[in-house]
mmCIF file of C-alpha atoms in Angstrom:
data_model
loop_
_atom_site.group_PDB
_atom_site.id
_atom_site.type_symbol
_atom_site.label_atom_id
_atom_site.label_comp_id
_atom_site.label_asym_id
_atom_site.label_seq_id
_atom_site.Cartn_x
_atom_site.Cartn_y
_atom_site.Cartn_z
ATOM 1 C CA UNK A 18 -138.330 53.155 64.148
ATOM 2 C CA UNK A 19 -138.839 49.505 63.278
ATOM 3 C CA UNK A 20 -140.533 48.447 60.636
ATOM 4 C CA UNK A 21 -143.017 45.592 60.493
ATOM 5 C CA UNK A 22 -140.977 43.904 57.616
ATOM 6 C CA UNK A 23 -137.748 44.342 60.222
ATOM 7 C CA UNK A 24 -139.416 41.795 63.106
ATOM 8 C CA UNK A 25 -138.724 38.218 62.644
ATOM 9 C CA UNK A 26 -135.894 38.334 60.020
ATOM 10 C CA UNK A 27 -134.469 35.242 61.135
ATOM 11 C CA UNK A 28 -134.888 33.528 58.011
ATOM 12 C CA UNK A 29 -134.397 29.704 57.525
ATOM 13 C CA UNK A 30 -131.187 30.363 55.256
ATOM 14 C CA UNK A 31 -129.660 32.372 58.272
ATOM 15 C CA UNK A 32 -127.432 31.287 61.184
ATOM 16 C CA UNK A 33 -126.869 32.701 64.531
ATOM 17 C CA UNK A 34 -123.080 33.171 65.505
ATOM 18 C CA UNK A 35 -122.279 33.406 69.336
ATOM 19 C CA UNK A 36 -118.660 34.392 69.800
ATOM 20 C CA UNK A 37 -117.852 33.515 73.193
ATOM 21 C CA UNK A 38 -115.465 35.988 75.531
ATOM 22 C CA UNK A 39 -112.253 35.197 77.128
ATOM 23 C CA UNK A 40 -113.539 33.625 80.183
ATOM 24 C CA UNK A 41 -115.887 31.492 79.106
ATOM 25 C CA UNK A 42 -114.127 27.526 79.659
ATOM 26 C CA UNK A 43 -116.174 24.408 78.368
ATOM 27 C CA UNK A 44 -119.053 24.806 80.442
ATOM 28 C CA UNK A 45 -120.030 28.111 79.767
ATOM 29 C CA UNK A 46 -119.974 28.120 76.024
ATOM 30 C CA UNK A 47 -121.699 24.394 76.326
ATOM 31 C CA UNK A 48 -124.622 26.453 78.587
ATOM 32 C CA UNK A 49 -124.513 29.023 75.466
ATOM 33 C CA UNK A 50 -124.813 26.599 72.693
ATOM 34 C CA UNK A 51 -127.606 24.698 75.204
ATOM 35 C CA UNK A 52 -129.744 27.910 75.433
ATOM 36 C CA UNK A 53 -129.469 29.172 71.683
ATOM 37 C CA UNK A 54 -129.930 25.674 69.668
ATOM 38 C CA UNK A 55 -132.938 25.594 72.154
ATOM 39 C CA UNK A 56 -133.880 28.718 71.110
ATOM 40 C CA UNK A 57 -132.700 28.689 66.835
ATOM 41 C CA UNK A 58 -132.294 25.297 66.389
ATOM 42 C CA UNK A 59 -129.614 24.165 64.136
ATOM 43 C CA UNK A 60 -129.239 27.664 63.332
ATOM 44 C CA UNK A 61 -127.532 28.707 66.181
ATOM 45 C CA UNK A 62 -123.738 28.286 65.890
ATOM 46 C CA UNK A 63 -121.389 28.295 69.023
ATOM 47 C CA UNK A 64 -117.879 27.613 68.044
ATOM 48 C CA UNK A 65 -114.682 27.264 70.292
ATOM 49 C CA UNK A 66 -112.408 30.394 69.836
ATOM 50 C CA UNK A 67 -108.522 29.526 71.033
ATOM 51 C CA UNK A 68 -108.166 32.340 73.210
ATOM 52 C CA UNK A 69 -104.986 30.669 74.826
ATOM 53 C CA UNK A 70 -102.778 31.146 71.501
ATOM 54 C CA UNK A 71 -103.937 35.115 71.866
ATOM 55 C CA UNK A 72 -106.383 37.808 70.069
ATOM 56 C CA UNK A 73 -105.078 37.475 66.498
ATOM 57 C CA UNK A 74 -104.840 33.659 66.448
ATOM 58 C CA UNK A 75 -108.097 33.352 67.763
ATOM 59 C CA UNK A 76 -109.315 36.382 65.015
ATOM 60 C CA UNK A 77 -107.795 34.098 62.177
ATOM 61 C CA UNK A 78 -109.801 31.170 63.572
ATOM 62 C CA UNK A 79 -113.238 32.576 63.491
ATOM 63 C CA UNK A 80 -112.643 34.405 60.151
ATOM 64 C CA UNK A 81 -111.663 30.555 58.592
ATOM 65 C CA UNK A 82 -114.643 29.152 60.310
ATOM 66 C CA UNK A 83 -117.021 31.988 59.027
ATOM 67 C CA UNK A 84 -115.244 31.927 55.828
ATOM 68 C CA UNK A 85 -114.954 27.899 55.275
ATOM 69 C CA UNK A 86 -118.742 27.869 56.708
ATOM 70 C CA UNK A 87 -120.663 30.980 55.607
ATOM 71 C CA UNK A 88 -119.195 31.963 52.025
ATOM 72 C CA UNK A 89 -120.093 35.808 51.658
ATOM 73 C CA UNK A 90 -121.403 35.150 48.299
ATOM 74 C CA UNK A 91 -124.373 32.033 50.096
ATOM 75 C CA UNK A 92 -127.470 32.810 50.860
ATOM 76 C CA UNK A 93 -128.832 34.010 54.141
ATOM 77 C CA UNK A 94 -127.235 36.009 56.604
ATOM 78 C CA UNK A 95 -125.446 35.994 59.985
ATOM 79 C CA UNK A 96 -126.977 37.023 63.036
ATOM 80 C CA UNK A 97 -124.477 37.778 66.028
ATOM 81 C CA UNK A 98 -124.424 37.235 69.487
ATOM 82 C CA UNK A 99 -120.858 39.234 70.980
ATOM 83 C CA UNK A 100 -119.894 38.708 74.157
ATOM 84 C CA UNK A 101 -117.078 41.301 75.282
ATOM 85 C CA UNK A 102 -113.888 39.553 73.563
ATOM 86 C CA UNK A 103 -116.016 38.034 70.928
ATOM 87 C CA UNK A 104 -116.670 41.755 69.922
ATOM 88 C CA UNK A 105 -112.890 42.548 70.082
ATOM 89 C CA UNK A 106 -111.846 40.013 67.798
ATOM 90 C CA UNK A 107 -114.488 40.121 65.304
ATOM 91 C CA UNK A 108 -113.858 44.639 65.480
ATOM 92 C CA UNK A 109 -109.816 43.589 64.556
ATOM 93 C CA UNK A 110 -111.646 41.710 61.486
ATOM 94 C CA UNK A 111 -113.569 44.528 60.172
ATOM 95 C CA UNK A 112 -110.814 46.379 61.104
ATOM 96 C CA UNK A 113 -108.625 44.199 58.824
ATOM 97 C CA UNK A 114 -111.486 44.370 55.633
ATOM 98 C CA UNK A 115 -113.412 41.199 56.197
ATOM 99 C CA UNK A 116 -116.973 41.555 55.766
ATOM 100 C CA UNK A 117 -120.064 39.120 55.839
ATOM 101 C CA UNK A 118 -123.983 39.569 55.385
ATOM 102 C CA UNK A 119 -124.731 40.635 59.318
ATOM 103 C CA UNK A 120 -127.935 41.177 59.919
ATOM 104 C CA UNK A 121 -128.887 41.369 63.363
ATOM 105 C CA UNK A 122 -126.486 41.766 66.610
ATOM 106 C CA UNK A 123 -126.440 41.855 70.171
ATOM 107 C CA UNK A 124 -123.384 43.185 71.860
ATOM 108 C CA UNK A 125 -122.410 42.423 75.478
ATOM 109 C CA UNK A 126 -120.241 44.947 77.017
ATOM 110 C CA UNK A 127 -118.739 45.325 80.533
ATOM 111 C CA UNK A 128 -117.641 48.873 81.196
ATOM 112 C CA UNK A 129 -116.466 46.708 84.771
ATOM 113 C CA UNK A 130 -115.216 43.340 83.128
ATOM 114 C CA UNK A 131 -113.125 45.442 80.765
ATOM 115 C CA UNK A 132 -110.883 46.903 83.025
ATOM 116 C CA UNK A 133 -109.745 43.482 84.443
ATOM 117 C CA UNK A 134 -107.179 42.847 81.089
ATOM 118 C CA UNK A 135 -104.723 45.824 82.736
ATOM 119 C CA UNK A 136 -105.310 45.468 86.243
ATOM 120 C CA UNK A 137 -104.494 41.390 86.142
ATOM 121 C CA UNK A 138 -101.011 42.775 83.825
ATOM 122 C CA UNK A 139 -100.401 45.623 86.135
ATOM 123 C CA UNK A 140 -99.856 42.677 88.805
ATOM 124 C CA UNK A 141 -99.226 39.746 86.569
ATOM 125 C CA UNK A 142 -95.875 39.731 84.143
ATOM 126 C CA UNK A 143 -96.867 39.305 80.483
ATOM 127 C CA UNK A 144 -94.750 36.174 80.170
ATOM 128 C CA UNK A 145 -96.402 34.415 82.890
ATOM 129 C CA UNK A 146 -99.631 35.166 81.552
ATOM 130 C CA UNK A 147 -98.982 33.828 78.261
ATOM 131 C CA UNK A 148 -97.430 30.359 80.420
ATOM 132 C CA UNK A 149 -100.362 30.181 81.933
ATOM 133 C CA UNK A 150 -102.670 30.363 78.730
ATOM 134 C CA UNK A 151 -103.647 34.269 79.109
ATOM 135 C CA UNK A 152 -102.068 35.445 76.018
ATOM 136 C CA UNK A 153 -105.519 37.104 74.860
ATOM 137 C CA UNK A 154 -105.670 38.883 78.267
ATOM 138 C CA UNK A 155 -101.969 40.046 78.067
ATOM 139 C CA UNK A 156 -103.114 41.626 73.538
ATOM 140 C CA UNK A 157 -106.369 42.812 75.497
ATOM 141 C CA UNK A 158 -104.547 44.967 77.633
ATOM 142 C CA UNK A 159 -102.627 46.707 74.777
ATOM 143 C CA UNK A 160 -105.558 46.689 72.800
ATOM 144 C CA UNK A 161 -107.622 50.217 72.690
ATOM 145 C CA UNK A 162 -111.134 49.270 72.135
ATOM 146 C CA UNK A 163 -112.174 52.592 71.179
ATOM 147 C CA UNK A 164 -109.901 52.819 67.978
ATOM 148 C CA UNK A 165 -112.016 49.672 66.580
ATOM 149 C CA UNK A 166 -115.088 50.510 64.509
ATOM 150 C CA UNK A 167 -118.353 48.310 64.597
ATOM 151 C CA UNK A 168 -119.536 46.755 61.726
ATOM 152 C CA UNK A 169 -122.607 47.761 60.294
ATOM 153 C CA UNK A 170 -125.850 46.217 61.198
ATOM 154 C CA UNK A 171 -128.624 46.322 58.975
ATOM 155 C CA UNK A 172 -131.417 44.956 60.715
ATOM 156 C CA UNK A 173 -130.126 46.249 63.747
ATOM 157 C CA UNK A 174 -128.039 46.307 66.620
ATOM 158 C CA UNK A 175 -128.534 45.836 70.189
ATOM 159 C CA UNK A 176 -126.637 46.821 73.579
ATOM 160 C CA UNK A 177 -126.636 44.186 77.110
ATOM 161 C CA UNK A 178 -124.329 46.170 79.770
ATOM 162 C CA UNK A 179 -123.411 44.125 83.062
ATOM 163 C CA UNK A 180 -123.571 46.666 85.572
ATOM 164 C CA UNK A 181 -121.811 44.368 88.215
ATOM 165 C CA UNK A 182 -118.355 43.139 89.019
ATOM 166 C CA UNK A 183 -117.328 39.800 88.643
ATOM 167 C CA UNK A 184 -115.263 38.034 91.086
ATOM 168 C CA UNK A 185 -111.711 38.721 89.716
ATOM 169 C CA UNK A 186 -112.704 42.000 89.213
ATOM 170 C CA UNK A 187 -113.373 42.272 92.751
ATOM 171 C CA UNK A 188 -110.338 40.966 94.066
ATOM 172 C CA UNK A 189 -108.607 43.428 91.791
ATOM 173 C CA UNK A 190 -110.317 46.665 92.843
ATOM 174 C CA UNK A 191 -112.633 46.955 90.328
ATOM 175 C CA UNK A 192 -115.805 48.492 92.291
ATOM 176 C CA UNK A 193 -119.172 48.751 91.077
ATOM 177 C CA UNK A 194 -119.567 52.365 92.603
ATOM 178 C CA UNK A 195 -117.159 53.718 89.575
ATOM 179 C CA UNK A 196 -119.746 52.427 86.978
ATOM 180 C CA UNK A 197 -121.259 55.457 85.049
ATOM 181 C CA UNK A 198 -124.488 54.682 83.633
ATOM 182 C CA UNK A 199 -125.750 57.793 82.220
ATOM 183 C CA UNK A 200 -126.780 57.733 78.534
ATOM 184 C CA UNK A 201 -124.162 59.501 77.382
ATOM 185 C CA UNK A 202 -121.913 56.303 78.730
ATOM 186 C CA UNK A 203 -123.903 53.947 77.652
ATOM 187 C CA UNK A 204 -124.004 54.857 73.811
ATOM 188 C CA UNK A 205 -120.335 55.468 73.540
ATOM 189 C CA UNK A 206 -120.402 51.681 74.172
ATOM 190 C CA UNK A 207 -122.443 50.987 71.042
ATOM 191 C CA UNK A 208 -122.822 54.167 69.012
ATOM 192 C CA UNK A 209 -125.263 52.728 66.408
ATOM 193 C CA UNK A 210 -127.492 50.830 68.936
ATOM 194 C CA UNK A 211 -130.882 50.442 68.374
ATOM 195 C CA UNK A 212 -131.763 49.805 71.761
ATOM 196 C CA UNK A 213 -129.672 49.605 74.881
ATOM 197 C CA UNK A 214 -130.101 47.544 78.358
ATOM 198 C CA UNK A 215 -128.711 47.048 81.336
ATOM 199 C CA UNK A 216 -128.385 44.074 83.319
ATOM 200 C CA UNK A 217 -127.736 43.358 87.214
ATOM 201 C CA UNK A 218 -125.400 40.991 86.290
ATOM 202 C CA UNK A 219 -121.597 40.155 86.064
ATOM 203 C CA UNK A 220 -119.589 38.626 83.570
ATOM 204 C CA UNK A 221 -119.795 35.361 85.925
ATOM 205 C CA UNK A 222 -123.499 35.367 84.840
ATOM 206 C CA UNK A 223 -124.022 35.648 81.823
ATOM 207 C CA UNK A 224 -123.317 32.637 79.844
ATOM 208 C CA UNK A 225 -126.032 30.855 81.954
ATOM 209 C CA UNK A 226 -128.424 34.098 83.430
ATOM 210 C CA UNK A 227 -131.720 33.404 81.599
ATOM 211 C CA UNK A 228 -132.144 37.483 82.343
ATOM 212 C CA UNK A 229 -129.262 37.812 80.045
ATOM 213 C CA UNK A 230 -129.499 35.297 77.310
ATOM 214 C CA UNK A 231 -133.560 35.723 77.102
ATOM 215 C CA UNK A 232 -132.909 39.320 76.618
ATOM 216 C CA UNK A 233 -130.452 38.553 73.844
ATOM 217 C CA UNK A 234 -132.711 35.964 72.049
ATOM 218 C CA UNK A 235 -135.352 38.477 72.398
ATOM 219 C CA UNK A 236 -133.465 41.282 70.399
ATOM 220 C CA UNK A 237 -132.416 38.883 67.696
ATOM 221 C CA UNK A 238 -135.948 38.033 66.857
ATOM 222 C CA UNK A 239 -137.902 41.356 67.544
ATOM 223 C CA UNK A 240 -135.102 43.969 67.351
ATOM 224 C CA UNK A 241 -136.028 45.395 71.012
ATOM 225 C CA UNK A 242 -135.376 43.931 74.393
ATOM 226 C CA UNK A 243 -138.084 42.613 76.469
ATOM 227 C CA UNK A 244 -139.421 43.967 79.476
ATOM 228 C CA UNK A 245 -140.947 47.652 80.557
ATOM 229 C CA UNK A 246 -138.448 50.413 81.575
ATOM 230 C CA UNK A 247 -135.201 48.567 80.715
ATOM 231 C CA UNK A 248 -134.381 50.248 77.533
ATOM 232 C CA UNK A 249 -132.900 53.606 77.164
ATOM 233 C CA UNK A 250 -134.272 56.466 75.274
ATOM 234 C CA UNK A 251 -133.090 57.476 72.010
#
């Protein structure tokens, strides 16, 4: 149930954090940052994440720039936009112990998209990956999502699924007919949501989809997605 003093928590102290995913290059984390200082202002903080050097390098990165930016102790708290390896790297930081004031967060997830890491290094060596600058795709495919925990959110916690393939993950095999969306599915991708949604969407889309990022902006203010019939029951 939400309570009245839960909707509209973004208070002036507080700053939104998008953590961008693996495949999002210049342009799509500059169409991010476009929609959500639109959106929050100077709140809204978008940073670059060097996914090239791998999953832990780019981990120790955001922890120094929430750490250097955000001290624990400061007032305010940090709302969180995830996209799919922006969850994975901030999960290996709880994992690790670091904690912050989270308040409110929105979690992207790909059930499709996040097959692609061990299908590209089923065909791909490892060493030519990491040449290439895919050494976070290479940890991703050794990494078992399910073994890391989510972080608690107090003021709530939010679930986008893309429910189509992207384009590499159509040229790999990837097919959108294997997608199980039954509830069951769904909330072993978020276990604590408050409310989950799907989106017709792939992870091509959704850096610049205003489907996707409304819906996000929408959960961070209200704590419930917008729109009738696209949330699932509780």
């Amino acid at each position: 149930m939400v309570r009245a003093t839960d909707i509209g928590t973004i208070a002036a102290q507080d700053v939104v954090v998008v953590l961008v995913g693996l495949t999002a290059g210049w342009r799509k984390r500059r169409s991010a940052r476009q929609y959500f200082r639109a959106a929050f202002g100077d709140q809204a903080f978008v940073p670059w994440i060097p996914y090239p050097l791998g999953l832990r390098a780019s981990a120790a990165w955001v922890s120094f720039l929430l750490r250097r930016r955000f001290a624990p102790d400061g007032a305010g708290r940090l709302h969180f936009v995830f996209y799919i390896g922006g969850g994975v790297i901030f999960r290996l930081l709880h994992a690790q112990g670091a904690r912050w004031p989270i308040g409110r967060t929105v979690w992207d997830r790909g059930p499709l998209q996040e097959q692609l890491a061990r299908r590209l290094c089923a065909r791909v060596p490892a060493f030519l990956l990491t040449l290439l600058g895919f050494r976070s795709v290479v940890d991703l495919s050794r990494t078992d999502p399910a073994s890391l925990s989510f972080p608690s959110s107090p003021l709530g916690a939010g679930l986008i699924v893309e429910t189509k393939s992207s384009a590499l993950a159509r040229w790999l095999g990837i097919e959108e007919a294997t997608l199980d969306l039954s509830p069951e599915a769904l909330e072993r991708l978020l276990p604590d949501a408050d409310a989950i949604v799907t989106v017709p969407l792939s992870h091509d889309d959704v850096y610049d989809d205003a489907h996707f990022l409304d819906q996000a902006s929408t959960f961070l203010k209200t704590r419930a997605f917008a729109g009738p019939g696209q949330e699932v029951a509780r």
